[in-house]
Coordinates of C-alpha atoms in Angstrom, one line a residue:
M2 CA 41.9 44.9 32.0
E3 CA 40.3 47.2 34.6
E4 CA 37.3 44.9 34.7
A5 CA 39.5 41.9 35.2
I6 CA 41.3 43.5 38.1
R7 CA 37.9 44.6 39.7
L8 CA 36.6 41.0 39.4
F9 CA 39.8 39.6 40.9
N10 CA 39.5 41.8 44.0
E11 CA 35.8 40.9 44.3
K12 CA 36.4 37.2 44.1
F13 CA 39.8 36.8 45.9
G14 CA 40.3 39.9 48.0
H15 CA 42.2 43.2 47.7
F16 CA 45.7 42.4 48.9
G17 CA 49.1 41.4 47.6
E18 CA 50.7 42.1 44.2
L19 CA 48.7 41.3 41.1
Q20 CA 50.2 40.3 37.7
I21 CA 48.3 41.0 34.5
Y22 CA 48.7 39.1 31.2
F23 CA 47.1 39.0 27.8
A24 CA 46.9 36.6 24.8
P25 CA 45.1 37.5 21.6
G26 CA 42.7 35.6 19.5
R27 CA 43.7 34.8 15.9
V28 CA 42.2 34.7 12.5
N29 CA 43.7 32.7 9.6
L30 CA 43.7 34.7 6.3
I31 CA 44.2 31.5 4.3
G32 CA 45.6 28.0 4.8
E33 CA 42.7 26.1 6.5
H34 CA 43.2 22.5 7.8
T35 CA 46.7 22.5 6.3
D36 CA 48.6 22.8 9.7
Y37 CA 48.2 19.2 10.8
N38 CA 48.9 18.1 7.3
G39 CA 52.4 19.6 7.4
G40 CA 51.6 22.5 5.2
F41 CA 51.6 26.3 5.2
V42 CA 49.2 28.7 7.1
F43 CA 48.9 32.5 7.0
P44 CA 47.3 33.6 10.3
C45 CA 47.6 36.8 12.3
A46 CA 47.0 37.7 15.9
L47 CA 44.1 40.1 16.8
T48 CA 43.7 42.9 19.3
V49 CA 40.9 41.1 21.0
G50 CA 41.8 38.2 23.3
T51 CA 42.0 36.9 26.9
Y52 CA 43.1 38.9 30.0
A53 CA 44.3 37.1 33.1
V54 CA 44.9 38.6 36.5
A55 CA 46.8 36.4 38.9
R56 CA 48.3 36.3 42.4
K57 CA 50.5 33.6 43.9
R58 CA 49.4 31.7 46.9
S59 CA 51.4 30.2 49.7
D60 CA 49.7 26.8 49.4
G61 CA 49.0 24.3 46.6
K62 CA 45.5 25.5 45.7
I63 CA 44.6 26.9 42.3
R64 CA 41.4 29.0 42.2
M65 CA 40.1 30.1 38.8
F66 CA 37.2 32.3 37.8
S67 CA 36.1 33.3 34.3
K68 CA 33.8 36.2 33.6
N69 CA 32.8 34.5 30.4
F70 CA 31.5 31.4 32.3
S71 CA 30.5 33.2 35.5
E72 CA 27.6 30.8 36.1
L73 CA 30.2 28.1 37.0
G74 CA 31.6 30.3 39.8
V75 CA 35.1 29.8 41.2
L76 CA 36.6 26.4 40.4
E77 CA 39.3 25.1 42.7
V78 CA 41.9 22.4 42.2
K79 CA 45.2 21.4 43.8
I80 CA 48.6 21.3 42.1
G81 CA 48.8 17.5 42.5
H82 CA 45.3 16.8 41.3
L83 CA 44.8 18.2 37.8
Q84 CA 42.9 15.4 36.1
Y85 CA 40.5 16.3 33.3
D86 CA 37.0 16.9 34.6
S87 CA 34.1 17.5 32.2
N88 CA 32.3 19.5 34.9
H89 CA 35.2 22.0 34.9
S90 CA 34.3 23.1 31.3
W91 CA 36.6 26.0 30.3
A92 CA 38.9 25.4 33.2
N93 CA 40.2 22.2 31.7
Y94 CA 42.3 24.4 29.2
P95 CA 44.4 26.1 31.9
K96 CA 44.5 22.9 33.9
G97 CA 45.8 21.1 30.8
V98 CA 48.6 23.7 30.4
I99 CA 49.6 23.5 34.0
D100 CA 49.7 19.7 33.9
T101 CA 51.7 19.8 30.6
F102 CA 54.2 22.2 32.0
Q103 CA 54.7 20.0 35.0
R104 CA 55.2 16.9 32.9
H105 CA 57.7 18.9 30.8
G106 CA 59.7 19.4 34.1
S107 CA 58.7 22.9 35.0
W108 CA 58.6 23.3 38.7
I109 CA 55.3 24.9 39.8
E110 CA 55.7 24.8 43.6
K111 CA 52.7 26.8 44.8
G112 CA 49.2 27.6 43.7
F113 CA 47.7 30.8 42.6
D114 CA 44.4 32.7 42.2
V115 CA 43.4 33.8 38.7
V116 CA 40.6 35.6 36.9
Y117 CA 40.2 35.3 33.2
L118 CA 38.2 37.7 31.1
G119 CA 38.0 37.4 27.3
N120 CA 36.5 39.6 24.6
I121 CA 36.7 36.9 21.9
P122 CA 33.2 35.7 21.0
N123 CA 32.8 32.2 22.4
K124 CA 32.7 29.4 19.8
A125 CA 33.3 31.8 16.9
G126 CA 36.4 30.0 15.6
L127 CA 38.8 32.8 16.6
S128 CA 40.6 30.4 18.9
S129 CA 39.5 31.4 22.3
S130 CA 40.7 28.1 23.7
A131 CA 44.3 28.6 22.4
S132 CA 44.2 32.2 23.8
I133 CA 43.4 30.8 27.2
E134 CA 46.2 28.3 26.9
L135 CA 48.8 30.9 25.9
V136 CA 47.8 33.4 28.5
T137 CA 48.1 30.7 31.1
A138 CA 51.5 29.7 29.7
V139 CA 52.8 33.3 29.9
L140 CA 51.4 33.5 33.5
L141 CA 53.1 30.3 34.6
N142 CA 56.4 31.3 33.0
D143 CA 56.4 34.7 34.8
L144 CA 54.9 33.8 38.2
F145 CA 57.3 30.8 38.7
R146 CA 60.3 32.2 36.8
L147 CA 60.5 29.2 34.4
N148 CA 62.5 31.0 31.8
L149 CA 60.9 29.3 28.9
D150 CA 61.0 30.9 25.4
M151 CA 57.8 31.6 23.6
L152 CA 58.2 28.8 21.0
T153 CA 58.5 26.2 23.9
M154 CA 55.3 27.6 25.4
V155 CA 53.6 27.4 22.1
K156 CA 54.5 23.8 21.7
L157 CA 53.5 22.9 25.3
S158 CA 50.1 24.6 24.8
Q159 CA 49.5 22.6 21.7
Q160 CA 50.4 19.4 23.6
A161 CA 47.9 20.4 26.3
E162 CA 45.1 20.6 23.7
N163 CA 46.2 17.3 22.0
R164 CA 46.8 15.1 25.0
Y165 CA 44.8 16.7 27.8
I166 CA 41.8 18.1 26.0
G167 CA 41.8 15.4 23.2
V168 CA 41.6 17.7 20.2
N169 CA 44.2 16.6 17.6
C170 CA 44.9 20.2 16.5
G171 CA 47.9 21.4 14.6
I172 CA 50.2 24.1 15.9
M173 CA 48.8 27.1 14.0
D174 CA 46.5 28.6 16.7
Q175 CA 49.0 28.5 19.5
F176 CA 51.8 29.7 17.2
A177 CA 49.9 32.7 15.8
I178 CA 48.7 33.7 19.3
G179 CA 52.2 33.3 20.9
M180 CA 54.3 34.7 18.0
G181 CA 51.9 37.4 16.6
K182 CA 53.3 40.7 15.5
K183 CA 51.3 44.0 15.1
D184 CA 50.2 44.7 11.6
H185 CA 51.8 41.5 10.3
A186 CA 50.5 38.0 9.3
I187 CA 52.8 35.0 9.7
L188 CA 53.6 32.6 6.9
L189 CA 54.3 29.4 8.9
D190 CA 55.6 26.1 7.6
C191 CA 53.8 23.8 10.1
Q192 CA 56.2 20.9 9.4
T193 CA 59.5 22.7 10.0
L194 CA 58.1 25.7 12.1
D195 CA 60.1 28.1 9.8
Y196 CA 58.2 31.3 9.6
T197 CA 58.3 34.8 8.2
Y198 CA 56.4 37.9 9.0
C199 CA 54.5 39.6 6.1
P200 CA 53.2 43.2 6.5
V201 CA 49.5 43.4 6.0
M202 CA 48.9 46.7 4.2
L203 CA 45.1 47.1 4.0
A204 CA 45.1 50.8 3.0
D205 CA 41.4 51.5 2.1
L206 CA 40.3 48.0 3.0
E207 CA 39.0 46.4 6.3
L208 CA 39.1 42.9 7.8
I209 CA 35.5 42.0 8.8
I210 CA 34.7 38.9 10.8
A211 CA 31.1 37.7 10.4
N212 CA 29.9 35.4 13.2
T213 CA 27.1 32.9 12.3
N214 CA 26.3 32.7 16.1
K215 CA 25.8 29.0 15.5
S216 CA 27.5 26.6 18.0
R217 CA 30.2 24.5 16.4
G218 CA 29.0 21.3 18.0
L219 CA 30.5 19.0 15.4
A220 CA 33.8 20.8 15.1
D221 CA 36.0 18.8 17.5
S222 CA 34.9 15.3 16.5
K223 CA 34.9 16.1 12.8
Y224 CA 38.3 17.7 13.2
N225 CA 39.8 14.5 14.5
E226 CA 38.0 12.6 11.7
R227 CA 39.4 14.8 9.0
R228 CA 42.9 14.3 10.3
T229 CA 42.5 10.6 10.2
E230 CA 41.2 10.7 6.6
C231 CA 44.2 12.8 5.5
E232 CA 46.6 10.4 7.2
L233 CA 45.0 7.4 5.4
A234 CA 45.2 9.3 2.0
L235 CA 48.8 10.1 2.7
A236 CA 49.6 6.5 3.4
D237 CA 48.3 5.6 -0.1
L238 CA 50.4 8.2 -1.7
Q239 CA 53.5 7.1 0.2
T240 CA 53.4 3.8 -1.6
V241 CA 55.0 5.7 -4.5
L242 CA 56.0 9.2 -3.2
S243 CA 58.8 9.7 -0.6
V244 CA 57.0 12.3 1.5
N245 CA 56.3 12.8 5.2
S246 CA 53.1 14.8 4.9
L247 CA 50.6 16.1 2.4
G248 CA 52.3 19.5 2.8
E249 CA 55.2 18.1 0.8
V250 CA 53.0 17.0 -2.1
S251 CA 52.9 19.5 -5.0
V252 CA 49.7 20.0 -7.1
R253 CA 51.5 18.3 -10.0
E254 CA 52.4 15.3 -8.0
F255 CA 48.9 15.0 -6.5
E256 CA 47.3 15.1 -10.0
A257 CA 49.8 12.4 -11.2
Y258 CA 49.2 10.0 -8.3
K259 CA 45.8 10.8 -6.9
T260 CA 44.4 7.5 -8.2
L261 CA 46.5 5.7 -5.6
I262 CA 44.1 7.0 -3.0
K263 CA 41.5 4.2 -2.9
S264 CA 38.7 6.1 -1.2
D265 CA 36.9 8.9 -3.1
T266 CA 36.3 10.7 0.2
F267 CA 39.9 10.5 1.3
R268 CA 41.0 11.7 -2.2
K269 CA 38.9 14.8 -1.8
R270 CA 40.3 15.5 1.6
A271 CA 43.9 15.2 0.3
K272 CA 43.0 17.4 -2.7
H273 CA 42.0 20.2 -0.4
A274 CA 45.1 19.9 1.7
V275 CA 47.4 20.0 -1.3
Y276 CA 45.6 22.7 -3.2
E277 CA 45.1 24.9 -0.1
N278 CA 48.8 24.7 0.7
D279 CA 49.6 25.9 -2.8
R280 CA 47.0 28.7 -2.5
T281 CA 48.6 29.8 0.8
K282 CA 52.0 30.2 -0.8
Q283 CA 50.5 32.1 -3.7
A284 CA 48.5 34.4 -1.2
V285 CA 51.7 35.6 0.5
Q286 CA 53.1 36.7 -2.9
K287 CA 49.9 38.5 -3.7
M288 CA 50.0 40.3 -0.4
K289 CA 53.7 41.3 -0.9
N290 CA 52.8 42.6 -4.3
G291 CA 49.9 44.6 -3.0
D292 CA 47.5 42.5 -5.2
M293 CA 44.6 42.3 -2.8
A294 CA 42.2 41.3 -5.6
G295 CA 44.4 38.3 -6.3
L296 CA 44.5 37.4 -2.6
G297 CA 40.7 37.7 -2.4
L298 CA 40.3 35.3 -5.4
L299 CA 42.4 32.8 -3.6
M300 CA 40.3 33.2 -0.4
N301 CA 37.1 32.5 -2.5
Q302 CA 38.7 29.4 -3.9
S303 CA 39.6 28.3 -0.4
H304 CA 36.0 28.5 0.7
L305 CA 34.8 26.4 -2.2
S306 CA 37.4 23.8 -1.5
L307 CA 36.5 23.7 2.2
R308 CA 32.8 23.4 1.3
D309 CA 33.1 20.8 -1.5
D310 CA 36.3 18.8 -0.9
Y311 CA 36.9 19.0 2.8
E312 CA 33.2 19.3 3.7
V313 CA 33.7 21.3 6.9
S314 CA 31.4 24.3 6.0
S315 CA 27.7 24.7 6.9
K316 CA 24.7 26.2 5.3
E317 CA 25.1 29.2 7.6
L318 CA 28.7 29.8 6.6
D319 CA 28.0 29.3 2.9
L320 CA 25.2 31.8 3.0
L321 CA 27.3 34.4 4.7
V322 CA 30.1 33.9 2.2
E323 CA 27.8 34.0 -0.8
A324 CA 26.1 37.1 0.5
A325 CA 29.5 38.7 0.9
W326 CA 30.5 37.9 -2.6
K327 CA 27.2 39.5 -3.9
E328 CA 28.0 42.6 -1.8
G329 CA 31.3 43.0 -3.5
A330 CA 33.7 41.6 -1.0
I331 CA 37.3 41.5 -2.3
G332 CA 37.5 38.0 -0.7
A333 CA 35.4 35.9 1.7
R334 CA 35.8 32.5 3.2
M335 CA 34.9 30.5 6.3
T336 CA 37.8 30.4 8.9
G337 CA 38.5 28.0 11.7
A338 CA 37.5 24.4 12.2
G339 CA 34.1 24.8 10.5
F340 CA 30.6 23.6 11.1
G341 CA 29.7 27.1 12.3
G342 CA 31.8 29.9 13.7
C343 CA 32.9 32.7 11.5
T344 CA 33.8 34.0 8.0
I345 CA 36.6 36.4 7.2
N346 CA 36.0 39.1 4.7
I347 CA 38.1 41.8 3.0
I348 CA 35.8 44.8 2.4
E349 CA 36.4 48.3 1.0
K350 CA 36.1 50.8 3.9
Q351 CA 33.4 52.8 2.2
N352 CA 31.2 49.7 1.9
V353 CA 31.5 48.4 5.5
N354 CA 28.2 49.8 6.8
S355 CA 26.2 48.6 3.8
F356 CA 28.0 45.3 3.9
K357 CA 27.0 44.6 7.5
E358 CA 23.4 45.8 7.0
N359 CA 22.8 43.8 3.7
V360 CA 24.6 40.6 4.6
G361 CA 23.1 40.7 8.1
S362 CA 19.6 41.1 6.6
I363 CA 20.0 38.2 4.2
Y364 CA 21.3 36.0 7.0
Y365 CA 18.4 36.8 9.3
E366 CA 15.8 36.3 6.6
N367 CA 17.1 32.8 6.0
F368 CA 17.9 31.6 9.5
G369 CA 16.2 33.9 11.9
I370 CA 19.5 34.5 13.6
Q371 CA 21.3 37.8 14.0
A372 CA 24.9 37.6 12.6
D373 CA 27.5 39.6 14.5
F374 CA 30.2 41.6 12.6
Y375 CA 33.5 42.7 14.0
Q376 CA 36.1 45.1 12.4
V377 CA 39.3 43.6 13.6
Q378 CA 42.9 44.9 13.8
I379 CA 46.0 42.8 13.8
G380 CA 47.8 42.9 17.1
S381 CA 50.8 41.5 19.0
G382 CA 51.3 38.1 20.6
A383 CA 50.8 36.8 24.2
R384 CA 52.6 38.9 26.8
K385 CA 52.7 40.2 30.3
L386 CA 51.0 43.6 30.7
S387 CA 52.3 44.6 34.1

């Protein structure tokens, strides 16, 4: 926060009243690629995230700077000219939120200066883009006294990513970041948006994120492709089943009617969505019962399904997960869109150092890349800090 304030004064001058905001990153314990299929997810907000320092202007200019993309310098747009511009890179995310708020009817009469600074690893699959969206949403809501509730801001941020950015994501990332609660994960029904908080009692365990440090170049395009494949599989099932999403299909129903899905590929995609949804509901019960070994087994099954049925893993992710299993991880799986990014691991505290050393060594020997490891804590959702 102090660094963000210093940067703001350096870029935009030391005068006027500054407002400071924060939105976390998120990690999904289980329930991957189920959100846009109308199923359940089980994410939690993290203590790392995106800080934004802002000051209102008296004109219609919006000036934005990100420490994480400092080579792009200060990017300037006007309130009435918020078209997507590929040259604006990261700044399209806040621009998209501003544009979506305006289309929703929120009156943003003046511009503002803002500095963003994030400590979420870029392209790691911990949802830095949704973090930028939600910190911008909270900023707009506060600066312009829009009086929007958090759930509305979550929905508008998702719309910005869908319509403005062009990534057909579900609502999980924005929801977890906006609605996060310290030391709790959220069981969210992505079709109804019903949710419950579940305490995460790790005791002598740690959550470790392992970053492949491989850019997820295919993630966005393949994400949209997987969504289309699932929609086509659902259409085949709907010739017999009266359902609105794959999230409504039970494992028993899927096994009874899966031959209706004409494409072998689409059948595999639907299988993952249905079985992953079931695993997610089971995982919450395991967590509530303190059965971390049972939760870990479900995480392992989740990874195998993402690798074999949904085909969104990568050789780097697979190696990190398999190395984690050999090192005695309670559970390990890829998390996020896939094709790079991160794994999430549940490790006994006493084994954390050896886990990092041994898994990191195996990864480097195979790919010549240093994996990064983060011990993460579960934090609260997007909010104003001052």
